[in-house]
Short mmCIF file of C-alpha atoms in Angstrom, two decimals:
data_model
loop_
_atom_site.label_atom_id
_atom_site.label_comp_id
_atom_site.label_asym_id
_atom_site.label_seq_id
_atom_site.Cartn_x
_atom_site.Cartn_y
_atom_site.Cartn_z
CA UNK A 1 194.68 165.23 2.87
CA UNK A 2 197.91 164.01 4.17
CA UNK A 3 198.41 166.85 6.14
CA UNK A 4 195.15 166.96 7.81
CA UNK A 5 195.79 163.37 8.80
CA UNK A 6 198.94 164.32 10.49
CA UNK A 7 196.92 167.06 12.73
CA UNK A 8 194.43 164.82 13.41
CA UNK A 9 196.95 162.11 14.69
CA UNK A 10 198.65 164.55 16.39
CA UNK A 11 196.20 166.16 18.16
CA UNK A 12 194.97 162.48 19.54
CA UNK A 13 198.45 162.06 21.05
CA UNK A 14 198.39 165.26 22.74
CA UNK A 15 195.00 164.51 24.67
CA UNK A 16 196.94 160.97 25.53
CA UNK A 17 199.36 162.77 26.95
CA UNK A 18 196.84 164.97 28.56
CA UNK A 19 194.65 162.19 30.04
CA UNK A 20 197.68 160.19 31.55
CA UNK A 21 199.39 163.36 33.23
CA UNK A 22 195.60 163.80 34.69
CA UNK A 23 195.80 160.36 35.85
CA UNK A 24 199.38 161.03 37.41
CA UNK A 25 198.77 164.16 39.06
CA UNK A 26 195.44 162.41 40.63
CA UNK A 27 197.44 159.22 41.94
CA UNK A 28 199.57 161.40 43.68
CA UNK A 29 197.12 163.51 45.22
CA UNK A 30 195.08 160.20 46.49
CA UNK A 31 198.75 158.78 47.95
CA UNK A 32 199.45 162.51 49.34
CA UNK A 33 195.76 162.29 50.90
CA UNK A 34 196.55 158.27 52.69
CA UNK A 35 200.30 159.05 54.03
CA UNK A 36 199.17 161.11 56.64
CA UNK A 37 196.50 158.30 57.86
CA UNK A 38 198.61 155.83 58.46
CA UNK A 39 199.60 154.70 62.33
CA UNK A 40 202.72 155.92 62.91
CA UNK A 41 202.96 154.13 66.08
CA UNK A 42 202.58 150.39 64.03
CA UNK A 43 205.14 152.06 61.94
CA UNK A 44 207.76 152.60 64.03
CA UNK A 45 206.86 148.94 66.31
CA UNK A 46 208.49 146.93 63.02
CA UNK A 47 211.41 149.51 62.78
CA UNK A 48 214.02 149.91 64.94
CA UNK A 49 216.34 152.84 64.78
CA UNK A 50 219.61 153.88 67.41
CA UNK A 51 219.67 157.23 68.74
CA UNK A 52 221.52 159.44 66.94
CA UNK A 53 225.21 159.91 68.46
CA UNK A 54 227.70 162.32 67.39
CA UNK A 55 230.75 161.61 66.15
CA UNK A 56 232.65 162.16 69.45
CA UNK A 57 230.30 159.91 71.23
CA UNK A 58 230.73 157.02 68.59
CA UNK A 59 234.28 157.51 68.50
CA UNK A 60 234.33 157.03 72.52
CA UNK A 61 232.23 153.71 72.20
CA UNK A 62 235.91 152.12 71.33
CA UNK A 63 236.94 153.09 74.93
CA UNK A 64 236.54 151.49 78.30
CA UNK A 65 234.19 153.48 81.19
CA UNK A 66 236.32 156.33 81.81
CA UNK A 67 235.82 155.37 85.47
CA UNK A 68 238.10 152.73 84.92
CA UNK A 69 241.10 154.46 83.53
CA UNK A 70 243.96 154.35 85.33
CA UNK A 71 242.70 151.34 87.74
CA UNK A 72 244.80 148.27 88.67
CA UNK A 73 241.84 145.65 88.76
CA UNK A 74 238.37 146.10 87.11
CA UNK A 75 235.52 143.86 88.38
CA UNK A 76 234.55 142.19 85.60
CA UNK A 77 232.28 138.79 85.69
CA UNK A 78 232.68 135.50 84.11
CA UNK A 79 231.95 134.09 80.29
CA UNK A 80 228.73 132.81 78.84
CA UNK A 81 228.25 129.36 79.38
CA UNK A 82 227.06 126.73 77.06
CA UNK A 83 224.21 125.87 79.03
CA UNK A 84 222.89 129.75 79.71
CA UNK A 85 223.27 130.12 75.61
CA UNK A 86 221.38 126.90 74.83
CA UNK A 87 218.01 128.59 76.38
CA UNK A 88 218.41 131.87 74.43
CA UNK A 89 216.55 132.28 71.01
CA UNK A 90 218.36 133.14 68.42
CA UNK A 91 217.59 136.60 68.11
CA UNK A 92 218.85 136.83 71.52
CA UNK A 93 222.14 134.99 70.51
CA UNK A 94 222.31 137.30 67.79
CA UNK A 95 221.89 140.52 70.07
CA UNK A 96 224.69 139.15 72.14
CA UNK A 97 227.19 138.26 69.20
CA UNK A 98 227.17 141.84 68.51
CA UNK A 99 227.86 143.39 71.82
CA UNK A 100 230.78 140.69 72.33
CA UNK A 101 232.10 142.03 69.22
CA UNK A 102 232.16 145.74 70.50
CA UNK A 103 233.09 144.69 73.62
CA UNK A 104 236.23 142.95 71.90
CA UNK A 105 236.96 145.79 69.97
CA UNK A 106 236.42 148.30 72.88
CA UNK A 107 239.22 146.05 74.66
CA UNK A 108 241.90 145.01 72.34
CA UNK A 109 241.85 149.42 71.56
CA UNK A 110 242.65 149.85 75.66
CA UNK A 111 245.16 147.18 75.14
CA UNK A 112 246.95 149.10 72.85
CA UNK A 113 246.56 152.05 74.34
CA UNK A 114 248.05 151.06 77.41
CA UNK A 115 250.96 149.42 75.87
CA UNK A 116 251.73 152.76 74.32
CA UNK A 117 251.38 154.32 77.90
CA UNK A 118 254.06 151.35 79.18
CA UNK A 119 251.31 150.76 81.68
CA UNK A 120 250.02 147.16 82.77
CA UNK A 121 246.63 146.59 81.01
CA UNK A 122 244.22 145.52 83.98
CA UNK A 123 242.43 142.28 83.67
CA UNK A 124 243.73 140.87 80.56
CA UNK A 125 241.69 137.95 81.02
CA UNK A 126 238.79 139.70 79.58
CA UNK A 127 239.60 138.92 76.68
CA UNK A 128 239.60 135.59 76.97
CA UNK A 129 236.49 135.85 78.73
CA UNK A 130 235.11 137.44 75.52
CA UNK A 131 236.84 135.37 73.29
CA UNK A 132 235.28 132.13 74.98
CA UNK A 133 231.20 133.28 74.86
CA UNK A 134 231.74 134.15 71.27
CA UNK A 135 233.07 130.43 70.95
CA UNK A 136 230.03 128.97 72.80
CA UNK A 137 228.10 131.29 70.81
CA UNK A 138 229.11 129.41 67.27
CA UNK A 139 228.97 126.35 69.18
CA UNK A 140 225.16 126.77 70.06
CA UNK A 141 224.23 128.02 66.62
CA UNK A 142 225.99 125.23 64.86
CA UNK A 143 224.28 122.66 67.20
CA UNK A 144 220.66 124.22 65.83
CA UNK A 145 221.53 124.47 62.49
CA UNK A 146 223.12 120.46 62.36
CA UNK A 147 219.39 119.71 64.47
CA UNK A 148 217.69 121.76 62.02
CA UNK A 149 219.10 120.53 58.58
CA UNK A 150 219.07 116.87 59.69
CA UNK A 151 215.89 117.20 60.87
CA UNK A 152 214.50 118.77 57.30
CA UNK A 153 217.14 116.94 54.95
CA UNK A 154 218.39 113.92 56.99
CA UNK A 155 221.97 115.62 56.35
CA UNK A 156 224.18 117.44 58.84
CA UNK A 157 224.30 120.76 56.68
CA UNK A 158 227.83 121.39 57.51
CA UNK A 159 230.43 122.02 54.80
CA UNK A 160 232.12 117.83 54.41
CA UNK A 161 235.57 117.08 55.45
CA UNK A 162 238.25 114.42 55.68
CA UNK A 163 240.97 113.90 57.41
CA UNK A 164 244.52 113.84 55.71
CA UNK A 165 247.96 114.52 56.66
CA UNK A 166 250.11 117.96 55.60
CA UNK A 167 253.64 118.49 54.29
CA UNK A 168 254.67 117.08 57.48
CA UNK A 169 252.96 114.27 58.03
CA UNK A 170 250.55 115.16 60.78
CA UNK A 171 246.83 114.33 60.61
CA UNK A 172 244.77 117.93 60.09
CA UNK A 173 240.92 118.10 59.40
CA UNK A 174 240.50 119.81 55.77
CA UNK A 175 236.74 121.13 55.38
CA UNK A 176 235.80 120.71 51.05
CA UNK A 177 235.01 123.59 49.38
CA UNK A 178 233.94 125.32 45.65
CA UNK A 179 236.36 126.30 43.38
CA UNK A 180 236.25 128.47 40.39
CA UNK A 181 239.35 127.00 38.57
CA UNK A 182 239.41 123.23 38.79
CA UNK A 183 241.60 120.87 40.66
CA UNK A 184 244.01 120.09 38.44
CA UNK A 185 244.79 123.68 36.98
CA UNK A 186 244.62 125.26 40.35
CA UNK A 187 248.58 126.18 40.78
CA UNK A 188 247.89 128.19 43.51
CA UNK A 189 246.16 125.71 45.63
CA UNK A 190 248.19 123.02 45.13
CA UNK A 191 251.39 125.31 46.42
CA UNK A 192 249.35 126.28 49.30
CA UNK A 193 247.75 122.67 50.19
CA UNK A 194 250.31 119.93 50.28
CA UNK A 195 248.43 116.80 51.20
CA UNK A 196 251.62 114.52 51.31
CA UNK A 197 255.24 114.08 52.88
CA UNK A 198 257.85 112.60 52.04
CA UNK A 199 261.70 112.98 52.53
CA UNK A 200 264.20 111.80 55.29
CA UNK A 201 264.14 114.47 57.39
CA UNK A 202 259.65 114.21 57.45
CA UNK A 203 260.38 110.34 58.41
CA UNK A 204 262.93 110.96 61.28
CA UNK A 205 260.57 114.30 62.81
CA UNK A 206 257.86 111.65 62.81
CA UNK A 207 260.09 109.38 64.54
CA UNK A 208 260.63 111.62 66.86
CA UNK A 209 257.51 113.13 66.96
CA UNK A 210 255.78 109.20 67.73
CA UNK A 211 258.78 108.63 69.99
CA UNK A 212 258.08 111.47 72.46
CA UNK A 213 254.42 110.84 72.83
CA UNK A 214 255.33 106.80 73.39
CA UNK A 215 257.82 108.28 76.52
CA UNK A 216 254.75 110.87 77.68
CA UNK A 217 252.23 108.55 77.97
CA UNK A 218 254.26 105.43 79.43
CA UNK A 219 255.41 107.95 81.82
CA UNK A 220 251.88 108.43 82.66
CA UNK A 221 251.10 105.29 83.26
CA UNK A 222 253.79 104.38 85.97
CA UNK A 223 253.14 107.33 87.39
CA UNK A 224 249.55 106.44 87.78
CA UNK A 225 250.28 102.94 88.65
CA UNK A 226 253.04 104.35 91.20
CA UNK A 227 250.09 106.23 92.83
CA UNK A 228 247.93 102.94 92.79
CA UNK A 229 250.72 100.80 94.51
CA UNK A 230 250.98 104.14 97.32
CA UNK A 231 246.99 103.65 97.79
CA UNK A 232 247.40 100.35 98.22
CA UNK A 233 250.28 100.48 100.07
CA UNK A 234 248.45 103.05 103.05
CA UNK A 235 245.09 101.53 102.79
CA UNK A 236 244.61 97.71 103.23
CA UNK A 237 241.01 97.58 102.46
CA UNK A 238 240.65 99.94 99.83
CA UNK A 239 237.48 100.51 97.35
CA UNK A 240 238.64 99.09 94.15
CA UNK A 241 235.90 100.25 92.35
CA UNK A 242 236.63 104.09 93.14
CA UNK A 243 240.53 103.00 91.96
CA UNK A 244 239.19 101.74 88.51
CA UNK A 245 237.39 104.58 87.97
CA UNK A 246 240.05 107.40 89.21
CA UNK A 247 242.84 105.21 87.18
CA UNK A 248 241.06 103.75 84.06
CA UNK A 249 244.32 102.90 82.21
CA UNK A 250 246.13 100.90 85.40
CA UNK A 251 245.92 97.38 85.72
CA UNK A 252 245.25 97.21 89.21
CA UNK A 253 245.11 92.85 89.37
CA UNK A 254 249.32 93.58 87.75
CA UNK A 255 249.74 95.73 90.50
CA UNK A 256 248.83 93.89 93.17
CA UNK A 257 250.76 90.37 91.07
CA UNK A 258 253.74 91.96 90.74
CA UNK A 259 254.49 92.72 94.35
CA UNK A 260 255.14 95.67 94.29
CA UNK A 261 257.40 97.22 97.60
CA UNK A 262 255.57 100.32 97.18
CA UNK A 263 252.18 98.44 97.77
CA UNK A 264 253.18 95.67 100.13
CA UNK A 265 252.84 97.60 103.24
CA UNK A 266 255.07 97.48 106.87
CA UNK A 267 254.61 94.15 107.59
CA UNK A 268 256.63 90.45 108.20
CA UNK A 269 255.99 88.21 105.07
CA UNK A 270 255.01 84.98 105.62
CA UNK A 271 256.40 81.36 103.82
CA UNK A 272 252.89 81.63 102.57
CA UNK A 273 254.09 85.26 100.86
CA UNK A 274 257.26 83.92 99.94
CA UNK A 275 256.08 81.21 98.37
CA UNK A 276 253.78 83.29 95.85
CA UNK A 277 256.91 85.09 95.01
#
C-alpha cells in the first residue's frame, strides 16, 4: 500500500513538471511571436548609440586635426561665456561638459607631445580657454541647483562651510563634510587639518604679512589721490561727480583743503589764498 502511494505521488509530480515546462515552452513561443512586431524605429528614437570606431580611430581622438601639426598659430575662438551658458538647458550643458573634457584631454596630450619634440606648442591659451567654460559651466549648474533647492526646501543645497584660519594663520573657507570615524578619533584628519597657529615665527609672518598689505594699499591711495590733485590741477572746472565715481576711496574735499601744489594750478595766489593757508 505504501508503495503504491509513492507511484501515485510520483507520477502527480511528473505531470507538474510536465504542465509547467508546457507553460514555459508556450511563453516563449508567444514572446518569440511579439519581438518581431515591435517598432524598431520608436526603439532606437529613446536609444542612442556612437558609431562604431576602431581602435586606431579612438586612439587618434586624443590628437589635434592633423592639419594643424606642425603650425605656428591655430585659429581657435574664444571661451563660453556665462551669459551664452545661462540660456542652455541642461542637457545641453551636459553635452558640452563632455566635449570640453575631450577637448582638454586632446590638448594637454599635444602639449606633451610637443614638449618631447622641443617644439613651441601653438596657442597655449587654449587651454585656458577650455579651462574657463568648464568653470562657467559649474558656475551655471550650481546657480540652478542653489535656485532649485531653495526654491523646494527653502535651503541653499550646498555642502555648509565656515570660515577659519590654517596652521598659518590665514583665513581659508573649509566646506563640512561626513566622516566614517568620528572627530575626535580621526588621527589622520587632525594631522592633515590644523585649524590653529600659534608660535613666534606664525605671529611675526602675520606681522609681516598685515604690514605689506597696510604699505600696498596706502600706496594706492596716494597714488590715486596724486592722480586726483593732477585732474584738478589741468582742469579747473572739472565734473566731480565722474571723480567720485572713478576714485571711490579719495577724499576729494582733503584734496582740494590741503593745497595741494600738484592741484593748485599756474597761477599768482592772492592775500585771499594766502590767508586760507
Amino acid at each position: 500500500m505504501a508503495a503504491l502511494t509513492k507511484v501515485i505521488y510520483a507520477s502527480k509530480t511528473i505531470n507538474n513538471v510536465v504542465k509547467l515546462l508546457t507553460n514555459l515552452s508556450i511563453k516563449n513561443e508567444m514572446v518569440s511571436i511579439t519581438i518581431p512586431a515591435c517598432n524598431m524605429m520608436s526603439f532606437n528614437s529613446f536609444v542612442h548609440t556612437t558609431s562604431k570606431r576602431n581602435d586606431t580611430q579612438n586612439l587618434m581622438q586624443f590628437f589635434d586635426d592633423e592639419a594643424n601639426w606642425g603650425k605656428r598659430k591655430v585659429q581657435v575662438g574664444r571661451s563660453w561665456k556665462l551669459d551664452e551658458l545661462r540660456i542652455k538647458s541642461n542637457e545641453d550643458l551636459h553635452k558640452l561638459w563632455y566635449i570640453l573634457v575631450k577637448e582638454k584631454n586632446m590638448l594637454i596630450t599635444m602639449e606633451e607631445l610637443y614638449k618631447k619634440k622641443y617644439l613651441p606648442f601653438p596657442n597655449e591659451e587654449r587651454i585656458d580657454k577650455v579651462e574657463i567654460s568648464m568653470e562657467n559651466i559649474e558656475t551655471v549648474v550650481r546657480e540652478r541647483n542653489k535656485a532649485y533647492h531653495l526654491l523646494e526646501t527653502g535651503t541653499s543645497g550646498e555642502r555648509p562651510a565656515y570660515v577659519t584660519k590654517n596652521a598659518i594663520g590665514l583665513p581659508f573657507v573649509y566646506r563640512l563634510r561626513q566622516h566614517v570615524i568620528p572627530k575626535f578619533m580621526n588621527t589622520k584628519w587632525k594631522k592633515e587639518h590644523v585649524h590653529a597657529h600659534s608660535g613666534y615665527a606664525v605671529r611675526k609672518f602675520l606681522r609681516l604679512y598685515h604690514e605689506k598689505f597696510h604699505n600696498e594699499r596706502r600706496k594706492l591711495r596716494n597714488r590715486q589721490e596724486n592722480q586726483v590733485a593732477l585732474i584738478l590741477r589741468t582742469f579747473p572746472n572739472p565734473d566731480m561727480e565722474a571723480i567720485k565715481a572713478k576714485y571711490p576711496g579719495v577724499d576729494i574735499a582733503r584734496v582740494v583743503r590741503n593745497r595741494n601744489k600738484k592741484c593748485r594750478g599756474h597761477f599768482i595766489p592772492t592775500w585771499w589764498d594766502i590767508y586760507n593757508q
